[in-house]
């Protein structure tokens, strides 16, 4: 009888212990799962950073090769529609420009993460451009670079980690690539470089710094370390003595192509920090970069009007402003919008489908016909 009671007691003890063992097992599985996620996340981040490092190495190798290049003859006539001469004012010329000019296709891993997050975003980011040198050789004379502030340096990328593949990861090298080409083609049409100050997705770039005045100073330092001042078209070069920039263009217009040949123009994309920049350089005197605005009479001769259907474009062009518009967005290759952008009067027409891009279907290319990238503004556009 005593033996029977002892067996019953042991069985009850086992039954009492089983829930604890099950709970411990589930806890261990949870820990293993979290650990596995951490390892996968760590390896994914390491892989994406490795790809970024590869881009840096490739850019460095390309710059070393380009430094050895010799001067070449002018190639502008290959990309220009007839009707342009050296006396044509700069604002009467229109250019095909590239949007996110530095961008490469995200890695398959990054696209997989983006697809899990939102399928449309992965599709919208699935485009890429040739490097800046090849774009220049294809007739592109207007770029857009997304730049981020990292302590003592400026990096170029669209979105940290998930869309950071780029042909030009180091901003200073991107400038040097443009400068070397410019030096080798001293009679080229003016090149505009739109700098978009990126402050988003900083959680993916914990070492990045916020957009601030120090960033703008660092940008200027980088520009002046690469470009001689005589190769930069500055606000002071446009301003008539005693006038604002807007008064200057409205009353006296823009310099001719002859006066601006071989020049590079740096534009700061609209951003709240530009208020501080304008305070530092009143009326942009002594500055090396122009600012951009969205509306007339706000202090800038360069306006961003990304909607080519806007009726404000024609009004602004008639008053000698230079307008940047977008012929397409989110890889929506809309032929009607393309046509509208080309006929809008805007001088800088940004696209993800430029001539010379070997990553796209030739039937999708935006040009002024026969892969021409430079044209005279038509009379009915003004």
XYZ file of C-alpha atoms in Angstrom:
382
model
C 0.000 0.000 0.000
C 2.794 2.476 0.885
C 4.511 1.672 -2.424
C 1.316 2.498 -4.289
C 1.008 5.927 -2.599
C 4.665 6.641 -3.406
C 4.151 5.890 -7.104
C 1.121 8.185 -7.193
C 3.151 10.968 -5.527
C 5.976 10.590 -8.089
C 3.526 10.750 -10.999
C 1.981 13.936 -9.604
C 5.456 15.447 -9.268
C 6.171 14.657 -12.923
C 2.871 16.214 -13.989
C 3.647 19.314 -11.915
C 7.084 19.640 -13.519
C 5.994 19.217 -17.181
C 4.452 22.716 -17.585
C 7.664 24.251 -16.259
C 9.724 22.223 -18.739
C 7.394 23.241 -21.581
C 7.645 26.907 -20.568
C 11.420 26.668 -20.416
C 11.464 25.016 -23.831
C 9.324 27.743 -25.377
C 11.519 30.395 -23.785
C 14.654 28.776 -25.222
C 13.043 28.559 -28.666
C 12.155 32.246 -28.429
C 15.732 33.111 -27.440
C 17.117 31.040 -30.319
C 14.676 32.750 -32.701
C 15.698 36.238 -31.553
C 19.362 35.250 -31.777
C 18.831 33.905 -35.308
C 17.108 37.148 -36.332
C 19.988 39.137 -34.871
C 22.548 37.059 -36.789
C 20.561 37.349 -40.028
C 20.165 41.101 -39.511
C 23.843 41.556 -38.672
C 24.987 39.571 -41.711
C 22.526 41.428 -43.964
C 23.760 44.819 -42.794
C 27.378 43.672 -43.155
C 26.675 42.474 -46.707
C 24.950 45.730 -47.708
C 27.817 47.762 -46.224
C 30.279 45.532 -48.081
C 28.541 46.356 -51.373
C 28.795 50.053 -50.502
C 32.527 49.603 -49.861
C 32.837 47.950 -53.273
C 31.221 51.030 -54.820
C 33.765 53.229 -53.039
C 36.655 51.099 -54.319
C 35.293 51.118 -57.876
C 34.869 54.891 -57.769
C 38.437 55.327 -56.541
C 39.778 53.095 -59.339
C 37.773 54.992 -61.958
C 39.042 58.378 -60.750
C 42.650 57.150 -60.867
C 42.152 56.124 -64.502
C 40.361 59.351 -65.441
C 43.177 61.451 -64.023
C 45.401 60.025 -66.740
C 43.047 60.978 -69.570
C 44.111 63.568 -72.130
C 42.115 66.534 -73.373
C 39.540 65.778 -76.044
C 37.812 67.832 -78.689
C 34.417 69.415 -78.101
C 31.562 66.957 -78.516
C 28.599 69.277 -77.925
C 27.527 69.278 -81.571
C 26.766 65.544 -81.326
C 23.974 66.194 -78.821
C 22.660 69.582 -79.895
C 19.619 70.373 -81.994
C 20.385 73.024 -84.619
C 19.608 76.656 -83.879
C 22.036 77.227 -81.023
C 25.053 79.501 -81.332
C 27.576 80.995 -78.945
C 25.493 84.150 -78.439
C 22.404 82.240 -77.266
C 21.510 83.230 -73.675
C 21.805 80.387 -71.194
C 18.126 80.553 -70.210
C 17.085 79.951 -73.834
C 18.644 76.487 -73.838
C 16.964 73.378 -72.465
C 18.702 70.226 -71.310
C 17.839 66.619 -70.598
C 18.854 66.027 -66.970
C 19.068 62.876 -64.873
C 17.179 62.293 -61.642
C 19.266 60.743 -58.833
C 22.138 60.748 -61.303
C 24.394 58.662 -59.060
C 22.021 55.751 -58.541
C 22.681 52.067 -59.118
C 20.176 49.238 -58.903
C 19.689 48.092 -55.274
C 21.060 44.651 -54.423
C 18.731 41.645 -54.601
C 18.839 41.423 -50.818
C 17.800 45.064 -50.426
C 15.034 44.638 -53.005
C 13.796 41.579 -51.111
C 13.554 43.602 -47.880
C 11.843 46.448 -49.729
C 9.427 44.001 -51.343
C 8.463 42.653 -47.929
C 7.925 46.188 -46.648
C 6.032 47.531 -49.650
C 6.000 46.001 -53.103
C 5.514 49.320 -54.921
C 8.584 50.912 -53.310
C 10.800 48.048 -54.478
C 9.511 48.535 -58.027
C 9.908 52.326 -57.940
C 13.554 52.045 -56.861
C 14.466 49.501 -59.536
C 16.393 51.806 -61.839
C 19.981 52.884 -62.348
C 22.181 55.261 -64.321
C 25.543 55.132 -66.003
C 28.409 56.741 -64.083
C 28.723 60.532 -64.340
C 31.547 60.343 -66.892
C 29.507 58.183 -69.265
C 26.491 60.432 -68.815
C 28.562 63.476 -69.748
C 29.820 61.628 -72.826
C 26.175 60.924 -73.701
C 25.260 64.608 -73.612
C 23.869 64.972 -70.077
C 24.684 68.439 -68.722
C 22.532 68.485 -65.587
C 22.814 66.178 -62.586
C 21.067 65.608 -59.282
C 23.039 64.196 -56.340
C 21.533 63.088 -53.020
C 24.054 63.967 -50.335
C 24.300 63.113 -46.636
C 26.406 64.526 -43.827
C 28.801 62.156 -42.050
C 30.996 64.044 -39.576
C 33.882 65.358 -41.699
C 32.729 64.071 -45.070
C 29.822 64.149 -47.477
C 28.526 60.895 -48.956
C 26.202 60.366 -51.887
C 23.305 57.911 -51.626
C 19.552 57.794 -52.013
C 18.479 55.764 -48.954
C 20.988 54.344 -46.429
C 21.495 50.572 -46.563
C 18.490 49.587 -48.709
C 19.188 51.929 -51.649
C 22.761 53.070 -51.141
C 24.310 51.518 -54.260
C 25.834 54.358 -56.240
C 28.446 55.069 -58.879
C 29.592 58.080 -56.829
C 29.588 57.257 -53.095
C 32.187 59.899 -52.173
C 30.958 63.417 -52.942
C 34.440 64.820 -53.425
C 35.270 62.165 -56.014
C 31.955 62.841 -57.779
C 33.016 66.480 -58.051
C 36.427 65.456 -59.337
C 34.869 63.225 -61.991
C 32.861 66.189 -63.302
C 35.871 68.513 -63.058
C 38.211 66.192 -64.957
C 35.664 65.861 -67.752
C 35.091 69.624 -67.760
C 38.835 70.302 -67.937
C 39.189 67.918 -70.868
C 36.254 69.562 -72.701
C 36.819 73.264 -71.901
C 34.211 74.507 -74.396
C 31.312 72.496 -73.026
C 27.897 73.986 -72.286
C 27.343 74.905 -68.614
C 26.795 71.926 -66.315
C 24.291 72.236 -63.461
C 24.600 70.077 -60.350
C 21.521 70.030 -58.107
C 22.445 68.987 -54.548
C 19.605 67.517 -52.517
C 20.364 67.604 -48.789
C 19.073 64.313 -47.415
C 17.927 64.075 -43.821
C 15.534 61.116 -44.008
C 15.936 57.494 -42.860
C 18.718 58.426 -40.461
C 17.747 55.442 -38.319
C 19.405 53.371 -41.065
C 22.544 55.510 -40.835
C 23.238 56.013 -37.113
C 26.556 57.782 -37.795
C 25.036 60.376 -40.103
C 24.640 63.990 -39.022
C 21.589 66.205 -39.475
C 21.389 68.755 -42.260
C 22.815 71.968 -40.822
C 24.934 74.972 -41.718
C 28.107 72.999 -41.030
C 27.074 70.573 -43.775
C 26.731 73.450 -46.237
C 30.166 74.741 -45.265
C 31.616 71.266 -45.799
C 29.963 71.087 -49.241
C 31.543 74.406 -50.207
C 34.917 73.227 -48.893
C 34.698 70.106 -51.065
C 33.755 72.149 -54.125
C 36.633 74.590 -53.665
C 39.118 71.766 -53.082
C 38.257 70.409 -56.529
C 37.168 73.344 -58.694
C 39.159 76.527 -59.333
C 36.836 79.463 -58.703
C 37.036 80.536 -62.341
C 35.356 77.268 -63.345
C 32.345 77.904 -61.114
C 29.485 80.110 -62.253
C 28.624 81.939 -59.022
C 25.707 84.155 -57.967
C 28.093 87.144 -58.136
C 28.696 86.334 -61.822
C 24.992 86.770 -62.541
C 24.172 89.700 -60.299
C 24.216 93.212 -61.727
C 25.739 95.700 -59.283
C 23.115 97.194 -56.984
C 20.471 94.613 -57.909
C 19.200 91.342 -56.492
C 19.587 88.170 -58.532
C 15.946 88.256 -59.587
C 16.120 91.916 -60.589
C 19.249 91.123 -62.603
C 17.671 88.355 -64.698
C 14.387 90.193 -65.194
C 16.061 93.373 -66.467
C 19.259 92.093 -68.063
C 18.695 88.388 -68.710
C 21.384 85.719 -68.577
C 24.926 85.588 -69.953
C 25.471 83.891 -73.302
C 26.794 80.377 -73.834
C 30.081 81.926 -74.906
C 30.384 83.701 -71.552
C 29.415 80.572 -69.605
C 31.270 77.880 -71.554
C 33.264 75.487 -69.410
C 31.411 76.551 -66.237
C 29.737 74.408 -63.573
C 26.752 75.704 -61.585
C 25.939 74.308 -58.140
C 22.343 74.462 -56.941
C 21.047 73.666 -53.458
C 17.725 71.876 -53.472
C 15.053 73.695 -51.461
C 15.383 72.922 -47.747
C 14.621 74.785 -44.479
C 18.349 75.112 -43.746
C 18.698 77.441 -46.732
C 17.263 80.204 -44.549
C 20.479 80.005 -42.530
C 22.540 79.953 -45.726
C 20.823 83.104 -46.959
C 21.541 84.790 -43.636
C 25.214 83.919 -43.952
C 25.401 85.140 -47.566
C 23.028 88.085 -47.928
C 21.642 88.016 -51.466
C 24.144 85.135 -51.936
C 27.043 87.585 -52.173
C 30.417 85.783 -52.097
C 28.712 82.382 -52.147
C 29.558 79.585 -54.561
C 26.147 77.945 -54.736
C 22.734 79.083 -55.877
C 19.625 78.170 -53.911
C 16.391 76.935 -55.475
C 12.838 77.971 -54.687
C 9.383 76.854 -55.759
C 7.890 80.245 -56.579
C 8.860 83.477 -58.281
C 9.876 86.522 -56.238
C 11.338 84.441 -53.403
C 14.952 85.351 -54.043
C 16.224 82.772 -56.527
C 16.609 82.708 -60.323
C 16.334 78.884 -60.229
C 12.913 77.351 -59.538
C 11.843 73.757 -58.907
C 8.503 73.088 -60.601
C 8.424 69.323 -60.811
C 4.918 69.179 -62.263
C 5.314 69.827 -66.015
C 1.577 70.555 -66.285
C 1.945 73.645 -64.086
C 0.890 76.858 -65.830
C 3.377 78.734 -63.652
C 6.290 77.376 -65.695
C 5.518 79.486 -68.751
C 5.013 82.617 -66.646
C 8.346 82.079 -64.889
C 10.220 81.385 -68.135
C 8.838 84.604 -69.620
C 10.507 86.465 -66.739
C 13.859 84.764 -67.390
C 13.781 82.242 -64.536
C 15.387 78.850 -65.107
C 13.015 76.016 -64.267
C 13.694 72.416 -63.382
C 10.799 70.032 -63.979
C 10.409 66.251 -63.970
C 9.324 64.340 -67.048
C 8.594 61.190 -65.038
C 8.295 59.966 -61.458
C 8.387 56.537 -59.794
C 9.353 54.894 -63.109
C 6.024 55.896 -64.641
C 7.110 56.263 -68.256
C 4.164 58.346 -69.380
C 4.659 59.536 -72.959
C 2.081 62.289 -72.544
C 3.948 63.654 -69.523
C 7.241 63.359 -71.411
C 5.846 65.427 -74.251
C 4.394 67.965 -71.831
C 7.729 68.356 -70.042
C 9.613 68.874 -73.309
C 7.116 71.521 -74.433
C 6.623 73.175 -71.028
C 9.363 75.754 -71.475
C 11.351 74.410 -68.524
C 15.083 74.443 -69.239
C 16.148 71.509 -67.025
C 14.055 68.409 -67.759
C 14.838 65.616 -65.312
C 14.243 61.957 -66.177
C 15.123 58.389 -65.278
C 15.165 57.538 -69.004
C 18.064 59.534 -70.506
C 19.902 58.804 -73.756
C 23.003 56.672 -73.327
C 21.564 54.603 -70.480
C 22.277 50.992 -71.402
C 20.053 49.718 -68.597
C 16.766 50.773 -70.206
C 14.792 49.939 -73.335
C 15.807 52.383 -76.123
C 12.109 52.926 -76.907
C 11.672 54.512 -73.462
C 14.410 57.142 -73.878
C 13.512 60.810 -73.403
C 15.288 63.162 -75.812
C 14.745 66.014 -78.247
C 14.848 63.460 -81.063
C 17.668 61.169 -82.225
C 19.072 61.055 -78.679
C 19.728 64.801 -78.662
C 19.991 66.191 -75.134
C 20.370 69.933 -75.763
C 17.891 72.126 -77.595
C 16.854 75.737 -78.125
C 13.650 76.832 -76.409
C 10.910 77.152 -79.015
C 9.251 80.529 -79.539
C 5.841 79.270 -78.387
C 7.443 78.048 -75.161
C 8.415 81.612 -74.322
